[in-house]
Amino acid sequence: MSDQQANKEILPPPGSAVWCQTQTEVVQLKFEWTFQQFAFLKSFENWGDYYSAEFFHEQTPESKWTLHLIDQGSNMKVNLERPYPNHQLDGSVRVTIAMSNKKREKILPQKHSLPRYTQLPFCVYQIEKKVLVESECFVNGKLTIDCEIESFIPKRPVILSGKPSTVADFHEKRFNNTAQLIAQLEGLYETMKFSDITINVHGQILHQFKAHKNILAARSPFFAAMFEHPTKENLTNQIEVEDVEPAVFNEILRFIYTGKVSESTMGKMSVGILAVADKYLLEQLKSECETQLIHRMSAENCLELLLNTHEHHPAFYLRKYAVEFFRQFSGEVMATDEWEKAEQGHPELCLTILKELVKSLVKINFEC
């Protein structure tokens, strides 16, 4: 069946005064599970058994899921489970499991369609350890499993009576306009038609950006507070930005309008975007930057992250992970050109990092 046919409105049988329309809603749930323990494992030794945290979709909080990674000698498998044993599915689901490589691409995917009443636990992924080890799945010793669950939930039947199908309960009909809305906002971002404020970004050279107050305020609590009061910026329709590079601010503005940032941009500008996202209270973007930086962490960029995140930095987990990475791979980090340059230009910062490493080692020994 084509998309056009699937989306076409269902018409009542000829001569029917009362008819019923039943539809199914697809709820998509995405979950990411990262293992840090594999940094010290040999290729095919016992990997152990692990359970993920429980996860669920906000639309169906009663349907909680968990993943169970099981070592099988030369193989590894992943079961889909419920928090309670011997459970049967109360609806059909489609499950896709894949591994994430260093480019955040999903590789080695496996898909399963589980009909209603399928008995859980159910194996949704099985692979030879040799294939995993030889692939690009292990990033700095970490393995990340991507899980996507599509649940098919029947909607309550709608009974229509005495009205043509084209007008019956039209005010209750929901339209999926997400793609169209994003495309229109992208067009508005490109043209900035009817813009009502100018943002002057003072990087190495001055760059001016046009924008719309209502969109900035709707997406950022920072701008909402600015435009809610008779501030200088609100009265003059001019915003001065002194501490952000134009290229970074351009990506921030793109995200505000479209909710998107390209993978290549995140790879090049994550540190700068993270700082500006925190300033403008863009929590979703800040969280995505942290996740990207954690997955892309290496001996070459670990020092940069340590230097750009102090002890009380809002990206707490990024800082914590960078310290842990440095603890595990301090030799590799200190052998880079970046460390040598930092020793010459910022010796006090290098000393602070080494002190923090010693503190973490003392804490680990104390807990043991």
Coordinates of C-alpha atoms in Angstrom, one line a residue:
M1 CA 0.0 0.0 0.0
S2 CA 1.4 3.4 -0.9
D3 CA 1.8 6.3 1.6
Q4 CA -0.9 8.2 -0.3
Q5 CA -3.3 5.3 0.1
A6 CA -2.4 4.8 3.7
N7 CA -3.0 8.5 4.6
K8 CA -6.1 8.9 2.5
E9 CA -9.2 9.5 4.6
I10 CA -11.4 6.4 5.0
L11 CA -14.9 7.0 3.6
P12 CA -18.0 5.3 4.9
P13 CA -19.7 2.5 3.0
P14 CA -22.4 3.9 0.6
G15 CA -25.7 4.4 2.3
S16 CA -24.3 4.0 5.8
A17 CA -25.7 6.5 8.4
V18 CA -23.5 5.2 11.2
W19 CA -20.0 3.9 10.8
C20 CA -16.9 3.3 12.9
Q21 CA -13.2 4.0 12.2
T22 CA -10.5 2.3 14.1
Q23 CA -6.9 3.5 13.8
T24 CA -3.5 2.5 15.3
E25 CA -1.0 4.9 16.7
V26 CA 2.7 4.1 16.5
V27 CA 4.8 5.2 19.6
Q28 CA 8.5 5.3 18.9
L29 CA 10.9 4.8 21.9
K30 CA 14.7 5.3 21.5
F31 CA 17.2 4.1 24.2
E32 CA 21.0 4.2 24.3
W33 CA 23.0 1.9 26.5
T34 CA 26.8 2.5 26.9
F35 CA 29.2 0.1 28.5
Q36 CA 32.5 1.6 29.9
Q37 CA 33.6 -1.7 31.5
F38 CA 34.9 -3.2 28.2
A39 CA 38.0 -0.9 28.1
F40 CA 40.0 -3.5 30.0
L41 CA 38.6 -6.7 28.5
K42 CA 40.6 -9.0 26.3
S43 CA 39.0 -9.9 23.0
F44 CA 37.0 -13.0 23.9
E45 CA 37.1 -13.4 27.6
N46 CA 34.0 -13.5 29.8
W47 CA 32.1 -10.3 29.3
G48 CA 29.6 -11.0 32.1
D49 CA 25.9 -10.4 32.3
Y50 CA 24.4 -6.8 32.6
Y51 CA 20.9 -5.3 32.9
S52 CA 20.1 -1.8 31.6
A53 CA 18.1 0.7 33.6
E54 CA 14.4 0.6 33.0
F55 CA 13.1 2.9 30.2
F56 CA 9.7 3.8 28.9
H57 CA 7.9 6.3 26.6
E58 CA 6.1 9.2 28.3
Q59 CA 2.9 8.3 26.4
T60 CA 3.0 4.7 27.8
P61 CA 4.6 5.0 31.3
E62 CA 3.0 1.7 32.3
S63 CA 5.0 -0.2 29.6
K64 CA 8.5 -0.4 31.1
W65 CA 11.3 -2.1 29.3
T66 CA 14.8 -3.3 30.1
L67 CA 17.7 -4.9 28.1
H68 CA 19.8 -7.8 29.3
L69 CA 23.2 -8.4 27.8
I70 CA 24.3 -12.0 28.2
D71 CA 27.7 -13.6 27.6
Q72 CA 27.6 -16.9 25.6
G73 CA 31.2 -17.7 25.2
S74 CA 32.1 -16.8 21.6
N75 CA 28.8 -15.0 21.2
M76 CA 26.9 -12.2 22.9
K77 CA 23.1 -11.7 22.9
V78 CA 20.7 -9.1 24.1
N79 CA 17.2 -10.0 25.5
L80 CA 14.3 -7.6 25.6
E81 CA 12.6 -8.0 29.0
R82 CA 10.0 -6.5 31.3
P83 CA 10.9 -5.6 34.9
Y84 CA 8.6 -8.5 36.0
P85 CA 9.2 -12.1 34.9
N86 CA 7.2 -14.3 32.5
H87 CA 5.4 -11.4 30.8
Q88 CA 3.4 -11.6 27.6
L89 CA 3.2 -8.6 25.2
D90 CA -0.2 -6.9 25.3
G91 CA 0.4 -5.4 21.8
S92 CA 2.6 -5.8 18.8
V93 CA 6.1 -4.2 18.8
R94 CA 8.9 -3.8 16.3
V95 CA 12.4 -3.8 17.8
T96 CA 15.7 -2.6 16.1
I97 CA 19.0 -3.1 17.9
A98 CA 22.3 -1.7 16.4
M99 CA 25.8 -0.8 17.5
S100 CA 27.0 2.8 17.4
N101 CA 30.5 3.5 15.9
K102 CA 32.8 6.5 16.5
K103 CA 30.9 8.6 14.0
R104 CA 27.6 7.9 15.9
E105 CA 26.4 5.8 12.9
K106 CA 24.3 2.7 13.6
I107 CA 26.0 -0.4 12.3
L108 CA 25.3 -4.2 12.5
P109 CA 21.5 -3.7 12.9
Q110 CA 19.1 -6.5 13.6
K111 CA 15.3 -6.2 13.5
H112 CA 12.5 -8.2 15.0
S113 CA 8.7 -7.9 14.8
L114 CA 7.1 -9.3 18.0
P115 CA 3.3 -10.1 17.7
R116 CA 0.9 -9.7 20.6
Y117 CA 1.2 -12.3 23.3
T118 CA 4.9 -12.9 22.6
Q119 CA 6.5 -14.3 25.7
L120 CA 9.3 -12.3 27.3
P121 CA 12.3 -12.4 27.7
F122 CA 12.9 -12.5 24.0
C123 CA 16.3 -12.5 22.2
V124 CA 16.4 -9.4 20.0
Y125 CA 20.1 -9.4 19.2
Q126 CA 22.8 -12.1 18.8
I127 CA 26.3 -11.7 17.4
E128 CA 29.8 -13.2 17.5
K129 CA 32.2 -11.3 19.8
K130 CA 34.8 -11.6 17.0
V131 CA 32.6 -9.5 14.7
L132 CA 32.1 -6.9 17.3
V133 CA 35.8 -6.6 18.2
E134 CA 36.8 -6.4 14.6
S135 CA 34.2 -3.7 13.8
E136 CA 34.4 0.0 14.8
C137 CA 31.9 -0.5 17.6
F138 CA 34.4 -0.1 20.4
V139 CA 35.2 3.6 20.9
N140 CA 37.9 4.2 23.4
G141 CA 37.0 0.9 25.1
K142 CA 33.2 1.8 25.2
L143 CA 30.4 -0.2 23.6
T144 CA 27.1 1.6 22.8
I145 CA 23.9 -0.3 22.0
D146 CA 21.1 1.6 20.3
C147 CA 17.6 0.3 20.8
E148 CA 14.5 1.5 19.0
I149 CA 11.1 0.1 20.0
E150 CA 8.0 0.9 18.0
S151 CA 4.7 0.0 19.8
F152 CA 1.4 -0.3 17.9
I153 CA -1.4 1.1 20.2
P154 CA -5.0 1.0 19.0
K155 CA -6.9 4.2 19.4
R156 CA -10.4 4.3 20.7
P157 CA -12.8 3.7 17.8
V158 CA -14.6 6.8 16.6
I159 CA -18.3 6.4 15.8
L160 CA -19.6 8.9 13.2
S161 CA -23.2 9.4 12.6
G162 CA -25.4 11.4 10.2
K163 CA -22.5 13.5 8.8
P164 CA -20.4 13.4 5.6
S165 CA -17.0 11.9 6.4
T166 CA -15.2 15.0 5.2
V167 CA -16.7 17.1 8.0
A168 CA -17.5 14.7 10.7
D169 CA -15.6 15.5 13.9
F170 CA -13.2 17.6 11.9
H171 CA -12.2 19.6 14.9
E172 CA -10.9 16.5 16.7
K173 CA -8.8 15.2 13.7
R174 CA -5.1 15.4 14.4
F175 CA -2.7 16.1 11.5
N176 CA 1.0 15.1 11.5
N177 CA 2.5 18.4 10.3
T178 CA 5.9 18.0 12.0
A179 CA 8.0 17.7 8.8
Q180 CA 6.1 20.5 7.1
L181 CA 6.5 22.8 10.1
I182 CA 10.2 22.1 10.4
A183 CA 10.6 22.8 6.6
Q184 CA 8.7 26.1 7.0
L185 CA 10.9 27.2 10.0
E186 CA 14.0 26.2 8.0
G187 CA 12.8 28.5 5.2
L188 CA 12.2 31.3 7.8
Y189 CA 15.7 30.8 9.2
E190 CA 17.2 31.1 5.7
T191 CA 15.3 34.2 4.7
M192 CA 14.6 35.9 8.1
K193 CA 11.6 37.5 6.5
F194 CA 9.7 39.9 8.9
S195 CA 12.6 39.7 11.4
D196 CA 12.4 42.3 14.2
I197 CA 15.7 42.2 16.0
T198 CA 19.4 42.3 15.1
I199 CA 22.1 40.3 16.9
N200 CA 25.6 41.8 16.6
V201 CA 28.2 39.0 17.3
H202 CA 31.6 40.4 18.0
G203 CA 34.0 37.6 17.1
Q204 CA 37.3 38.1 15.2
I205 CA 35.1 40.1 12.8
L206 CA 31.6 41.7 13.5
H207 CA 28.8 39.6 12.1
Q208 CA 25.1 40.6 12.2
F209 CA 22.3 38.1 12.5
K210 CA 18.6 38.8 12.0
A211 CA 16.0 37.0 14.1
H212 CA 12.4 37.0 15.4
K213 CA 11.8 37.9 19.0
N214 CA 8.8 35.6 19.4
I215 CA 10.8 32.5 18.2
L216 CA 13.8 33.3 20.3
A217 CA 11.6 33.8 23.4
A218 CA 9.6 30.6 22.7
R219 CA 12.8 28.5 22.5
S220 CA 15.0 30.1 25.1
P221 CA 14.2 31.2 28.7
F222 CA 17.2 33.5 28.4
F223 CA 15.6 35.5 25.6
A224 CA 12.1 35.2 27.0
A225 CA 13.3 37.0 30.2
M226 CA 15.1 39.6 28.0
F227 CA 12.0 40.5 26.0
E228 CA 9.5 40.3 28.9
H229 CA 10.9 43.5 30.4
P230 CA 11.9 47.0 29.0
T231 CA 15.5 46.0 28.6
K232 CA 17.9 47.9 26.4
E233 CA 17.9 45.0 23.9
N234 CA 14.1 45.0 23.8
L235 CA 13.8 48.7 23.3
T236 CA 16.5 49.1 20.7
N237 CA 16.0 45.8 18.9
Q238 CA 19.7 45.2 19.1
I239 CA 21.6 42.5 21.0
E240 CA 25.3 42.7 21.5
V241 CA 27.2 39.3 21.9
E242 CA 30.8 39.6 22.9
D243 CA 31.9 36.1 23.9
V244 CA 30.7 33.9 21.0
E245 CA 32.3 33.2 17.6
P246 CA 29.9 33.9 14.7
A247 CA 30.1 30.3 13.3
V248 CA 29.0 28.9 16.7
F249 CA 26.2 31.4 17.1
N250 CA 25.0 30.6 13.6
E251 CA 24.6 27.0 14.6
I252 CA 22.8 28.0 17.9
L253 CA 20.4 30.1 15.8
R254 CA 19.8 27.2 13.4
F255 CA 19.0 25.0 16.3
I256 CA 16.6 27.5 17.8
Y257 CA 14.6 27.7 14.6
T258 CA 14.8 24.1 13.3
G259 CA 15.8 22.0 16.4
K260 CA 18.6 20.5 14.3
V261 CA 22.4 20.6 14.3
S262 CA 24.4 18.5 11.8
E263 CA 26.6 15.6 12.9
S264 CA 29.6 17.2 11.2
T265 CA 29.0 20.5 13.0
M266 CA 28.7 18.7 16.4
G267 CA 32.0 16.9 15.6
K268 CA 33.8 20.3 15.0
M269 CA 32.1 22.7 17.4
S270 CA 30.7 20.6 20.3
V271 CA 32.7 22.4 23.0
G272 CA 31.8 25.9 21.8
I273 CA 28.1 25.0 21.2
L274 CA 27.9 23.4 24.7
A275 CA 29.1 26.7 26.3
V276 CA 26.6 28.8 24.4
A277 CA 23.7 26.3 24.8
D278 CA 24.3 26.6 28.6
K279 CA 24.3 30.4 28.5
Y280 CA 21.0 30.5 26.6
L281 CA 19.4 27.7 28.6
L282 CA 18.9 25.3 25.7
E283 CA 18.8 22.2 27.8
Q284 CA 18.1 19.7 24.9
L285 CA 21.1 21.0 22.9
K286 CA 23.3 21.1 26.0
S287 CA 22.5 17.4 26.7
E288 CA 23.2 16.4 23.1
C289 CA 26.5 18.2 23.2
E290 CA 27.5 16.3 26.3
T291 CA 26.5 13.0 24.8
Q292 CA 28.4 13.7 21.6
L293 CA 31.6 14.8 23.5
I294 CA 31.5 11.7 25.7
H295 CA 31.2 9.4 22.7
R296 CA 33.9 11.3 20.8
M297 CA 36.3 11.5 23.7
S298 CA 39.9 10.5 22.8
A299 CA 43.5 11.1 24.0
E300 CA 43.6 14.1 21.6
N301 CA 40.6 16.0 22.9
C302 CA 40.4 14.9 26.5
L303 CA 42.7 17.7 27.7
E304 CA 40.6 20.3 25.9
L305 CA 37.5 19.1 27.7
L306 CA 39.3 19.1 31.1
L307 CA 40.5 22.7 30.4
N308 CA 37.0 23.9 29.4
T309 CA 35.1 22.3 32.2
H310 CA 35.9 23.4 35.7
E311 CA 34.9 21.5 38.9
H312 CA 31.6 23.3 39.2
H313 CA 30.9 23.4 35.4
P314 CA 27.2 22.7 34.5
A315 CA 28.3 19.8 32.3
F316 CA 29.0 17.8 35.4
Y317 CA 28.9 14.3 33.8
L318 CA 31.1 15.4 30.9
R319 CA 33.7 16.7 33.4
K320 CA 33.4 13.5 35.5
Y321 CA 33.8 11.3 32.4
A322 CA 36.8 13.3 31.2
V323 CA 38.5 12.9 34.6
E324 CA 37.8 9.1 34.5
F325 CA 39.1 8.9 30.9
F326 CA 42.3 10.7 31.9
R327 CA 42.7 8.4 34.9
Q328 CA 42.5 5.3 32.6
F329 CA 44.5 6.6 29.7
S330 CA 46.8 9.3 31.3
G331 CA 49.9 8.0 29.5
E332 CA 48.2 8.4 26.0
V333 CA 46.8 11.9 26.9
M334 CA 50.2 13.2 28.2
A335 CA 51.9 11.9 25.1
T336 CA 49.9 14.2 22.8
D337 CA 51.0 17.5 21.3
E338 CA 48.1 19.2 23.1
W339 CA 49.5 18.2 26.5
E340 CA 52.9 19.5 25.6
K341 CA 51.5 22.8 24.5
A342 CA 49.4 23.1 27.7
E343 CA 52.5 22.3 29.8
Q344 CA 54.3 25.2 28.2
G345 CA 51.4 27.7 28.1
H346 CA 49.2 26.7 31.1
P347 CA 51.4 24.7 33.5
E348 CA 49.1 25.6 36.5
L349 CA 46.1 24.0 34.7
C350 CA 48.1 20.8 34.0
L351 CA 49.0 20.7 37.7
T352 CA 45.4 21.1 38.7
I353 CA 44.4 18.2 36.4
L354 CA 47.1 16.0 37.9
K355 CA 46.0 16.9 41.4
E356 CA 42.4 15.9 40.5
L357 CA 43.7 12.6 39.1
V358 CA 45.5 11.9 42.4
K359 CA 42.3 12.7 44.3
S360 CA 40.2 10.3 42.2
L361 CA 42.8 7.5 42.7
V362 CA 42.8 8.1 46.5
K363 CA 39.0 8.0 46.5
I364 CA 39.0 4.7 44.6
N365 CA 41.5 3.1 46.9
F366 CA 39.6 4.3 49.9
E367 CA 36.3 2.7 48.6
C368 CA 38.1 -0.5 47.9

